[in-house]
Coordinates of C-alpha atoms and ligand atoms in Angstrom, one line a residue:
M17 CA 10.5 -3.5 20.9
K18 CA 9.8 0.2 21.8
M19 CA 8.2 3.4 20.4
Q20 CA 10.6 6.7 18.9
I21 CA 9.1 9.7 20.6
N22 CA 11.9 12.3 20.7
G23 CA 14.8 10.4 19.6
K24 CA 14.6 7.6 22.8
A25 CA 12.7 4.2 22.6
V26 CA 9.6 4.5 24.6
E27 CA 7.6 2.2 26.9
A28 CA 3.7 3.0 27.2
I29 CA 2.6 5.5 29.7
R30 CA 0.5 3.0 31.6
G31 CA 3.2 0.2 31.0
E32 CA 0.5 -2.2 29.1
F33 CA 1.5 -3.7 25.7
F34 CA -0.1 -5.9 23.1
D35 CA 1.8 -9.1 21.2
I36 CA 2.9 -9.4 17.3
I37 CA 2.0 -13.0 16.3
N38 CA 3.5 -14.7 13.1
P39 CA 0.8 -15.0 10.6
A40 CA 2.3 -18.3 9.7
T41 CA 2.9 -20.2 12.6
G42 CA 1.1 -18.8 15.6
E43 CA 4.1 -18.5 17.9
L44 CA 4.9 -14.5 19.5
I45 CA 7.5 -12.4 18.3
D46 CA 8.3 -10.0 20.2
R47 CA 5.2 -7.7 22.4
V48 CA 4.6 -3.1 21.5
P49 CA 3.7 -1.1 23.7
R50 CA -0.3 -0.1 23.7
G51 CA 0.2 4.0 23.2
T52 CA -1.9 6.1 24.3
G53 CA -3.6 9.5 23.0
D54 CA -0.5 11.3 25.5
D55 CA 2.2 9.4 24.2
V56 CA 0.4 11.2 20.5
A57 CA 0.4 14.4 23.0
D58 CA 4.3 13.8 23.4
A59 CA 5.4 12.7 19.6
V60 CA 3.4 15.6 18.2
E61 CA 5.2 18.2 20.8
A62 CA 8.7 16.4 19.8
A63 CA 8.1 16.7 16.4
S64 CA 6.7 20.8 16.8
S65 CA 10.0 21.3 18.4
A66 CA 12.1 19.7 16.1
F67 CA 10.6 21.5 12.9
G68 CA 12.7 24.2 12.9
S69 CA 16.1 23.3 12.3
W70 CA 14.9 20.5 10.1
A71 CA 13.3 22.8 8.1
S72 CA 16.3 24.8 8.2
T73 CA 18.6 22.5 7.5
S74 CA 19.5 22.4 3.5
P75 CA 18.1 19.8 1.8
Q76 CA 21.3 18.2 0.3
Q77 CA 21.9 17.5 4.7
R78 CA 18.3 16.0 3.9
A79 CA 19.5 13.7 1.3
G80 CA 22.5 12.9 3.5
V81 CA 20.7 11.2 5.6
F82 CA 18.3 9.0 3.2
Y83 CA 21.8 8.1 1.9
R84 CA 23.1 6.5 4.7
A85 CA 20.3 4.9 5.7
G86 CA 20.1 3.8 2.3
E87 CA 23.5 2.7 2.7
I88 CA 22.4 0.5 6.1
I89 CA 19.0 -0.7 4.7
R90 CA 21.0 -2.5 2.0
Q91 CA 24.0 -4.2 4.0
R92 CA 21.0 -5.4 6.6
K93 CA 18.3 -6.4 4.3
D94 CA 17.9 -10.1 5.0
S95 CA 17.2 -9.6 8.5
L96 CA 15.0 -6.8 7.6
A97 CA 13.4 -9.6 5.5
A98 CA 13.3 -11.8 7.7
L99 CA 11.2 -9.2 9.9
I100 CA 8.8 -8.0 7.4
T101 CA 8.3 -12.3 6.3
K102 CA 7.7 -13.3 10.4
E103 CA 5.5 -10.8 11.3
Q104 CA 3.4 -10.0 7.8
G105 CA 3.7 -13.2 6.4
K106 CA 4.9 -12.8 3.0
P107 CA 7.9 -15.4 1.2
L108 CA 11.1 -13.9 1.9
I109 CA 12.0 -12.7 -2.0
E110 CA 8.5 -10.4 -1.4
A111 CA 10.0 -9.1 1.8
R112 CA 13.7 -8.3 -0.1
N113 CA 12.1 -6.7 -2.8
E114 CA 9.5 -4.4 -0.3
I115 CA 13.2 -3.7 1.5
E116 CA 15.7 -2.7 -1.6
G117 CA 12.4 -0.4 -2.5
F118 CA 12.3 0.7 0.7
A119 CA 16.1 2.1 0.2
N120 CA 14.9 3.0 -3.5
V121 CA 12.2 4.8 -2.9
L122 CA 14.7 7.5 0.2
E123 CA 17.1 7.7 -2.9
Y124 CA 14.5 7.8 -5.1
Y125 CA 14.0 11.4 -3.0
C126 CA 17.6 12.1 -3.0
G127 CA 17.3 13.0 -6.3
L128 CA 14.7 15.8 -5.9
A129 CA 16.3 17.1 -3.0
G130 CA 17.2 21.0 -3.9
S131 CA 14.4 20.4 -6.9
F132 CA 11.2 21.7 -4.6
H133 CA 11.0 26.2 -5.7
G134 CA 8.7 28.4 -6.2
D135 CA 8.3 30.4 -9.6
F136 CA 9.0 33.8 -10.8
I137 CA 5.9 35.5 -12.4
Q138 CA 5.6 38.5 -14.4
I139 CA 2.7 41.1 -14.1
P140 CA 2.0 43.2 -17.0
Q141 CA 2.6 47.1 -15.8
N142 CA 2.6 46.3 -11.9
G143 CA 5.5 44.9 -11.3
Y144 CA 6.1 41.1 -10.5
A145 CA 4.7 38.4 -8.6
M146 CA 7.1 34.8 -6.8
T147 CA 6.0 31.7 -5.5
V148 CA 8.0 30.5 -2.3
K149 CA 8.0 26.4 -0.9
K150 CA 7.6 25.9 2.5
P151 CA 7.2 22.9 4.4
L152 CA 3.8 22.3 6.3
G153 CA 4.8 21.8 10.0
V154 CA 4.7 18.4 11.8
C155 CA 2.4 15.6 9.5
A156 CA 1.4 12.7 10.1
A157 CA 1.3 9.6 8.3
I158 CA -0.8 5.9 9.1
I159 CA 0.1 2.9 7.1
P160 CA -1.6 -0.7 6.9
W161 CA 0.3 -3.9 7.3
N162 CA 0.1 -5.7 3.9
M163 CA 3.4 -3.8 3.1
P164 CA 4.8 -1.2 6.1
A165 CA 8.7 -0.8 4.6
L166 CA 7.6 0.6 1.7
I167 CA 4.4 2.7 2.2
M168 CA 6.4 4.1 5.3
A169 CA 8.6 4.9 2.4
W170 CA 5.9 6.9 0.4
K171 CA 5.4 9.0 2.6
I172 CA 8.6 9.6 5.1
G173 CA 10.3 10.3 1.3
P174 CA 8.4 13.5 -0.2
A175 CA 7.1 14.8 3.6
L176 CA 11.4 14.6 5.6
I177 CA 13.1 15.3 2.7
S178 CA 10.9 19.1 1.9
G179 CA 11.6 19.7 5.6
N180 CA 8.7 18.6 7.3
T181 CA 8.5 16.0 10.6
L182 CA 6.4 13.3 10.7
V183 CA 4.6 10.5 13.5
L184 CA 4.2 8.0 12.3
K185 CA 1.1 5.4 13.5
P186 CA 2.1 1.9 12.2
A187 CA -0.1 -0.9 11.5
S188 CA -1.1 -3.4 15.7
N189 CA 0.1 -6.3 13.4
T190 CA 3.3 -4.8 11.4
P191 CA 5.2 -2.6 13.8
L192 CA 8.3 -4.0 14.4
T193 CA 9.4 -3.6 10.7
N194 CA 8.6 -0.1 11.2
L195 CA 10.2 0.7 14.2
T196 CA 13.4 -1.2 13.0
L197 CA 13.7 1.3 9.9
A198 CA 12.7 4.1 12.0
S199 CA 16.2 2.7 14.5
I200 CA 18.3 3.1 11.7
L201 CA 16.8 6.6 10.4
S202 CA 18.7 7.6 13.3
E203 CA 21.4 5.5 13.2
A204 CA 21.9 6.9 10.0
G205 CA 21.4 11.0 11.5
L206 CA 18.1 11.4 11.0
P207 CA 18.0 14.0 14.4
A208 CA 15.7 13.9 17.6
G209 CA 12.3 14.5 16.9
V210 CA 11.7 14.3 13.3
L211 CA 11.0 10.8 13.0
N212 CA 8.4 9.5 15.7
V213 CA 6.3 6.4 16.0
V214 CA 3.5 5.7 18.4
T215 CA 2.5 2.9 18.8
G216 CA -1.2 1.3 18.9
P217 CA -4.5 1.0 18.1
G218 CA -6.4 3.3 14.9
E219 CA -9.4 3.9 17.2
L220 CA -7.2 5.4 19.3
V221 CA -3.5 6.0 18.5
G222 CA -4.6 7.4 14.9
E223 CA -7.7 9.7 15.8
A224 CA -5.5 11.2 18.1
L225 CA -2.9 11.7 15.8
V226 CA -5.4 12.7 13.1
S227 CA -7.0 15.1 15.3
N228 CA -4.2 17.2 17.3
H229 CA -4.4 20.5 16.4
K230 CA -0.8 20.4 15.4
V231 CA -0.4 18.5 13.4
K232 CA -1.0 20.4 9.4
K233 CA -0.9 17.5 7.0
V234 CA -2.8 13.6 7.4
S235 CA -1.5 10.9 4.8
F236 CA -3.3 7.4 5.7
T237 CA -3.3 4.0 4.0
G238 CA -5.8 2.2 4.9
E239 CA -9.0 0.4 4.2
S240 CA -11.5 2.8 2.4
A241 CA -14.1 2.9 5.3
T242 CA -11.0 3.7 7.5
G243 CA -10.1 6.7 5.1
K244 CA -13.5 8.1 5.9
R245 CA -13.4 8.7 9.1
V246 CA -9.8 10.0 9.1
A247 CA -10.9 12.4 6.7
E248 CA -13.5 13.4 8.4
L249 CA -11.5 14.2 11.4
A250 CA -8.8 15.7 9.4
V251 CA -10.9 18.2 7.0
S252 CA -13.1 18.8 10.3
G253 CA -9.5 20.2 11.7
K254 CA -8.9 21.8 8.3
K255 CA -5.7 19.4 7.4
R256 CA -4.3 18.5 4.4
V257 CA -5.8 15.2 3.9
T258 CA -4.0 12.4 1.2
L259 CA -5.9 9.5 1.3
E260 CA -4.4 5.9 -0.4
L261 CA -7.7 3.3 -0.5
G262 CA -8.4 0.7 -1.2
G263 CA -8.7 -1.2 -5.0
S264 CA -10.8 -3.9 -7.0
D265 CA -8.6 -3.9 -9.4
P266 CA -9.9 -5.3 -12.8
M267 CA -7.4 -7.1 -15.8
L268 CA -9.0 -7.4 -19.3
V269 CA -8.1 -9.9 -21.5
C270 CA -9.1 -9.5 -25.1
D271 CA -8.8 -11.7 -27.7
D272 CA -5.9 -11.4 -29.5
A273 CA -3.7 -10.8 -26.2
D274 CA -0.2 -13.3 -25.6
L275 CA -2.3 -15.6 -23.6
E276 CA 1.4 -17.1 -21.9
S277 CA 2.1 -13.5 -20.7
A278 CA -1.2 -12.3 -19.6
V279 CA -2.0 -16.3 -17.4
V280 CA 1.7 -14.7 -15.9
G281 CA 0.4 -11.4 -14.9
A282 CA -3.0 -12.9 -13.8
L283 CA -0.4 -14.7 -11.0
R284 CA 1.6 -12.7 -10.3
G285 CA -1.1 -10.0 -9.8
R286 CA -3.8 -11.6 -7.2
F287 CA -1.8 -14.1 -6.0
Y288 CA 1.3 -12.0 -4.7
N289 CA 1.2 -11.2 -1.1
C290 CA -1.1 -13.5 -1.1
G291 CA -3.7 -11.1 -2.4
Q292 CA -3.0 -8.6 -0.1
T293 CA -2.3 -5.9 -2.2
C294 CA -4.2 -3.0 -2.6
M295 CA -3.1 -3.2 -6.4
A296 CA -4.3 -6.6 -7.3
V297 CA -5.5 -8.0 -9.8
K298 CA -9.0 -8.7 -7.8
R299 CA -11.6 -9.0 -11.0
L300 CA -10.1 -10.9 -14.3
Y301 CA -12.5 -10.6 -17.4
V302 CA -11.9 -13.1 -20.0
F303 CA -13.0 -12.4 -23.7
E304 CA -15.1 -15.4 -24.4
S305 CA -13.5 -17.2 -27.1
I306 CA -10.6 -18.3 -25.3
A307 CA -11.7 -17.6 -21.6
E308 CA -11.5 -21.8 -21.5
E309 CA -7.9 -22.3 -23.3
F310 CA -7.0 -18.9 -20.9
I311 CA -8.6 -20.3 -17.4
K312 CA -7.4 -24.2 -18.4
K313 CA -3.4 -22.2 -18.6
L314 CA -4.4 -20.0 -15.3
E315 CA -5.5 -23.3 -13.3
A316 CA -2.4 -25.5 -14.6
A317 CA 0.0 -22.3 -13.2
V318 CA -2.2 -22.2 -10.1
W319 CA -2.0 -25.8 -8.8
K320 CA 2.0 -24.5 -9.7
L321 CA 2.4 -22.0 -6.2
R322 CA 4.1 -23.8 -3.2
V323 CA 2.5 -22.0 -0.2
G324 CA 3.8 -22.3 3.2
N325 CA 5.7 -20.4 6.0
G326 CA 7.2 -17.9 3.9
I327 CA 10.9 -17.6 5.8
Y328 CA 11.7 -20.6 3.9
E329 CA 12.9 -20.1 0.5
N330 CA 11.2 -22.4 -1.7
I331 CA 7.4 -20.6 -0.8
D332 CA 5.8 -18.8 -3.9
M333 CA 2.7 -17.6 -1.0
G334 CA 2.4 -17.3 2.7
P335 CA -0.3 -17.2 4.9
L336 CA -3.2 -14.3 5.0
N337 CA -1.6 -11.4 7.4
N338 CA -4.2 -12.4 10.7
R339 CA -7.2 -13.6 11.5
R340 CA -9.5 -11.3 10.7
Q341 CA -9.2 -11.2 7.0
W342 CA -8.6 -15.3 7.1
E343 CA -11.6 -16.1 9.0
Y344 CA -13.7 -13.5 6.2
V345 CA -12.0 -15.1 2.9
K346 CA -12.9 -18.4 4.4
D347 CA -16.3 -16.9 4.9
L348 CA -16.7 -16.1 1.4
V349 CA -15.5 -18.8 0.0
A350 CA -17.8 -20.9 1.6
E351 CA -20.3 -18.5 0.9
I352 CA -20.5 -18.5 -2.8
E353 CA -20.2 -22.1 -2.8
E354 CA -23.2 -22.5 -0.8
K355 CA -25.0 -20.1 -3.2
D356 CA -23.3 -21.8 -6.3
E357 CA -21.7 -18.6 -7.5
G358 CA -19.5 -19.8 -9.9
R359 CA -17.4 -22.9 -10.5
I360 CA -14.1 -23.2 -8.1
I361 CA -10.9 -24.6 -10.2
T362 CA -8.7 -24.5 -7.3
G363 CA -8.5 -24.2 -4.2
G364 CA -11.0 -22.9 -1.7
K365 CA -10.1 -24.7 1.6
V366 CA -7.6 -24.7 3.8
P367 CA -4.8 -26.5 3.0
A368 CA -4.3 -30.2 4.5
N369 CA -0.4 -29.9 5.4
S370 CA 0.5 -29.9 8.9
A371 CA 2.7 -27.0 7.6
C372 CA 0.0 -25.1 7.1
N373 CA -2.4 -26.3 10.5
R374 CA -0.9 -23.2 13.2
G375 CA -1.3 -20.3 10.6
Y376 CA -4.1 -18.6 8.5
F377 CA -3.5 -20.4 5.4
F378 CA -5.7 -20.4 2.7
E379 CA -5.3 -22.4 -0.9
P380 CA -5.3 -20.3 -4.1
T381 CA -8.2 -20.1 -4.9
L382 CA -9.6 -19.3 -8.5
I383 CA -13.2 -19.5 -9.2
A384 CA -14.9 -19.6 -13.4
D385 CA -18.3 -18.1 -14.0
V386 CA -19.0 -15.8 -11.2
P387 CA -22.3 -13.8 -12.1
R388 CA -22.3 -10.2 -12.3
E389 CA -23.6 -9.1 -8.9
S390 CA -21.2 -12.0 -6.6
R391 CA -19.9 -9.9 -3.5
L392 CA -16.6 -11.4 -5.3
L393 CA -17.2 -8.7 -8.0
K394 CA -18.5 -5.7 -5.6
E395 CA -16.3 -6.4 -2.7
E396 CA -11.9 -5.9 -2.1
V397 CA -11.2 -9.1 -1.5
F398 CA -8.0 -8.9 -0.1
G399 CA -6.8 -12.4 -0.3
P400 CA -6.1 -15.4 -2.6
V401 CA -9.3 -15.1 -4.4
L402 CA -9.6 -14.9 -8.3
P403 CA -12.8 -14.8 -9.4
V404 CA -13.0 -15.1 -13.5
V405 CA -15.8 -13.3 -16.1
R406 CA -16.8 -13.9 -19.5
V407 CA -17.4 -10.9 -21.7
K408 CA -18.5 -10.5 -25.0
D409 CA -16.0 -8.0 -26.2
L410 CA -14.1 -5.2 -25.1
D411 CA -16.9 -2.4 -24.7
E412 CA -18.8 -5.0 -22.5
A413 CA -15.7 -5.8 -20.7
I414 CA -14.8 -2.0 -19.7
E415 CA -18.5 -1.6 -18.6
E416 CA -18.0 -4.3 -16.7
A417 CA -14.2 -2.8 -15.2
N418 CA -16.0 0.4 -14.4
N419 CA -19.0 -1.4 -12.8
S420 CA -17.7 -1.4 -8.8
S421 CA -17.2 1.5 -6.1
Y422 CA -12.9 1.1 -6.5
G423 CA -11.3 3.0 -9.0
L424 CA -7.2 1.8 -8.2
G425 CA -5.1 0.4 -11.0
A426 CA -6.7 -1.1 -14.0
S427 CA -5.0 -3.5 -16.7
I428 CA -6.3 -4.0 -20.1
W429 CA -4.0 -7.4 -21.8
T430 CA -3.8 -6.7 -26.1
K431 CA -1.9 -6.9 -29.0
N432 CA -3.9 -3.9 -30.8
L433 CA -3.0 -0.4 -30.0
D434 CA -6.9 1.2 -30.5
R435 CA -8.2 -1.9 -28.2
A436 CA -5.2 -0.1 -25.4
I437 CA -5.7 3.2 -26.3
S438 CA -9.8 2.7 -25.8
G439 CA -8.8 0.8 -22.2
C440 CA -6.6 3.8 -21.4
E441 CA -9.3 6.3 -22.3
Q442 CA -12.4 4.8 -20.6
L443 CA -11.4 2.6 -17.6
D444 CA -12.1 4.3 -14.6
A445 CA -8.8 4.5 -12.1
G446 CA -5.7 6.2 -11.0
I447 CA -3.8 3.4 -12.9
I448 CA -3.8 1.8 -16.2
W449 CA -1.2 -0.6 -16.9
I450 CA -0.9 -2.5 -21.0
N451 CA 0.2 -5.5 -21.0
Q452 CA 1.1 -5.7 -17.0
H453 CA 0.0 -5.4 -13.7
L454 CA 1.3 -4.5 -10.6
K455 CA 4.7 -3.0 -12.0
I456 CA 5.2 0.6 -9.9
A457 CA 8.2 3.4 -9.7
P458 CA 8.6 5.2 -7.4
E459 CA 9.2 8.2 -10.1
V460 CA 5.2 7.9 -11.4
P461 CA 2.5 9.1 -9.1
F462 CA 0.3 5.6 -8.1
G463 CA -2.9 6.9 -6.4
G464 CA -6.7 6.1 -7.1
V465 CA -9.6 7.5 -8.1
K466 CA -13.6 6.7 -6.7
E467 CA -13.0 5.4 -3.0
S468 CA -10.4 4.5 -3.8
G469 CA -8.3 7.4 -3.0
I470 CA -7.5 11.2 -2.6
G471 CA -4.6 12.6 -4.0
R472 CA -1.0 10.8 -5.1
E473 CA 2.3 9.5 -3.7
N474 CA 5.3 8.9 -5.2
G475 CA 6.9 11.4 -8.6
P476 CA 8.0 14.7 -7.6
Y477 CA 3.9 15.0 -7.3
A478 CA 4.1 14.1 -4.2
L479 CA 6.5 16.4 -2.9
S480 CA 4.1 19.5 -3.9
E481 CA 1.1 17.4 -0.8
Y482 CA 4.1 18.0 1.7
L483 CA 4.9 21.9 0.5
D484 CA 2.7 25.4 0.7
L485 CA 3.1 27.5 -2.1
K486 CA 3.2 31.4 -0.4
T487 CA 2.9 34.1 -3.1
I488 CA 4.9 37.2 -3.0
M489 CA 4.0 40.3 -4.2
L490 CA 6.0 42.9 -5.2
K491 CA 5.1 46.5 -7.3
T492 CA 7.0 48.4 -9.3
Ligands
LIG23 P1 -7.4 -0.8 7.9 O1 -7.2 -1.7 9.0 O2 -8.0 0.8 7.2 O3 -5.8 0.3 9.0 C1 -5.3 1.0 8.6 C2 -4.3 2.1 9.5 O4 -5.4 2.5 9.8 C3 -4.0 0.8 10.2 O5 -2.4 1.5 10.8 C4 -4.7 1.1 11.5 O6 -4.7 1.4 12.9 C5 -5.1 2.6 11.1 N1 -6.5 3.0 11.5 C6 -7.6 2.2 11.7 N2 -8.9 3.1 12.1 C7 -8.5 3.7 12.4 C8 -9.1 5.3 13.0 N3 -10.0 4.7 13.1 N4 -8.4 6.4 12.6 C9 -7.4 6.4 12.5 N5 -6.5 5.4 12.1 C10 -6.8 3.8 12.1 O7 -6.0 -1.4 7.2 P2 -5.7 -2.6 6.5 O8 -6.7 -3.6 6.4 O9 -4.8 -2.4 7.7 O10 -5.1 -2.4 5.4 C11 -5.5 -3.2 3.9 C12 -6.0 -1.6 3.4 O11 -5.0 -0.7 3.0 C13 -6.6 -2.7 2.2 O12 -7.9 -2.0 1.9 C14 -5.8 -2.1 1.0 O13 -6.7 -1.6 -0.3 C15 -5.8 -0.9 1.2 N6 -3.9 0.1 1.1 C16 -4.6 1.1 0.2 C17 -3.0 1.2 -1.1 C18 -3.5 2.1 -1.4 O14 -1.5 2.7 -2.5 N7 -4.2 2.5 -2.1 C19 -1.8 0.4 -0.5 C20 -2.1 -0.6 0.9 C21 -3.3 -0.6 1.3 P3 -4.1 -0.3 14.1 O15 -3.6 -0.8 12.9 O16 -4.1 -0.6 14.9 O17 -5.6 -0.8 13.6

């Protein structure tokens, strides 16, 4: 596939490509251009030229494009889902959810078209003031590979509906989904230059984009370390920045929790997308008195997970997305085993199954009795490994949960309202779930505190990230 700049399919200026590999089979799926700084400059120029006319269309006209795109996307849901599965690795059922989520987010922003307006402010004895909201201009979006479609929607939805234009840099492991969705938006009537997609390495294409002086705002999703670099570049260029970064979400299971639903919550919360979800359950804190029973139930559920190529309908967990993640998870679990840091209850290795021997597969792994200082609890483990820690009560659970540099999400599982409120008040996180984990919706703001990021996506709040407020004062 080719890059998309100013409504045209573009080869790399120097004609270089890179390979997109299926993580379940190791097979070559496609090749995409290795973009350069000049490609970024062209894309920003195209976005800048398109800005004036796009900003002057009515929000309803912009919504019309999103509605039409949503319709096309739903009609092609199966082929789009298969594309995500091929380049990202997740099972088809999850890929279909993601495509559905992409259309839902765009349609949600259609509903907000025209809702953003300024205020009228009466000033005693001195006239009145008004505020008006204006789009910023050219925005940049840089996205990761774990949810390429959904995170694209979280950025293009608020940016484009509010009249901005955009240059998007996909992750180098999953650009095909983004390029295909961008071409559907063109087909739905998005004018040339409003959305441009430049593929290529983050250090080159990503940095050139963030540093371009015409870019007014950067919205980045990815690892916390990359986010810091992006933030430095954006701030030095006086740009607005939103950072959606890593997480190490704790799940707290109290002794009065409904254990059956908590087991389902932990299973889905950890092993969905092969553990590669920013808000996955990455640390499980269980009250001592129910820990043994809970672990047994969870173990039984984990053994039932079917691991394999997600392109087959009966698969629950696909491979990790790339070699780097796979090596990280393998090495980390080997180190835990070597240091005897916990009891490996399920998994802990690459599956022996021959259907898995060409991809980046790892067994769903449950590790109990993990010591507090283990890397499993300190780092963001982006893979199918769930450490379990026993705690004596809620105070200890909250203290341990907050003992992390991350603060994306957290969940508390209890039937006791006082405990639930206590968790909501005291847990350091951008989103707290009660008796569930992982649930998100386009209406609900999403984002983290501490190392997990700055700013919020989704909901009406996201629009303010893409609008400037101008104050007009009149003397009477
Ligand atoms: P990553 O390595 O940080 O990459 C993210 C994006 O940044 C990719 O497009 C990457 O391009 C680009 N990039 C890399 N270096 C760059 C640089 N110096 N300047 C500008 N851009 C650069 O993250 P990832 O491994 O793709 O994604 C996994 C991470 O994303 C996890 O930490 C996860 O928790 C986080 N995440 C957070 C959220 C949230 O909403 N909080 C949601 C999803 C994922 P290349 O692919 O070319 O390297």
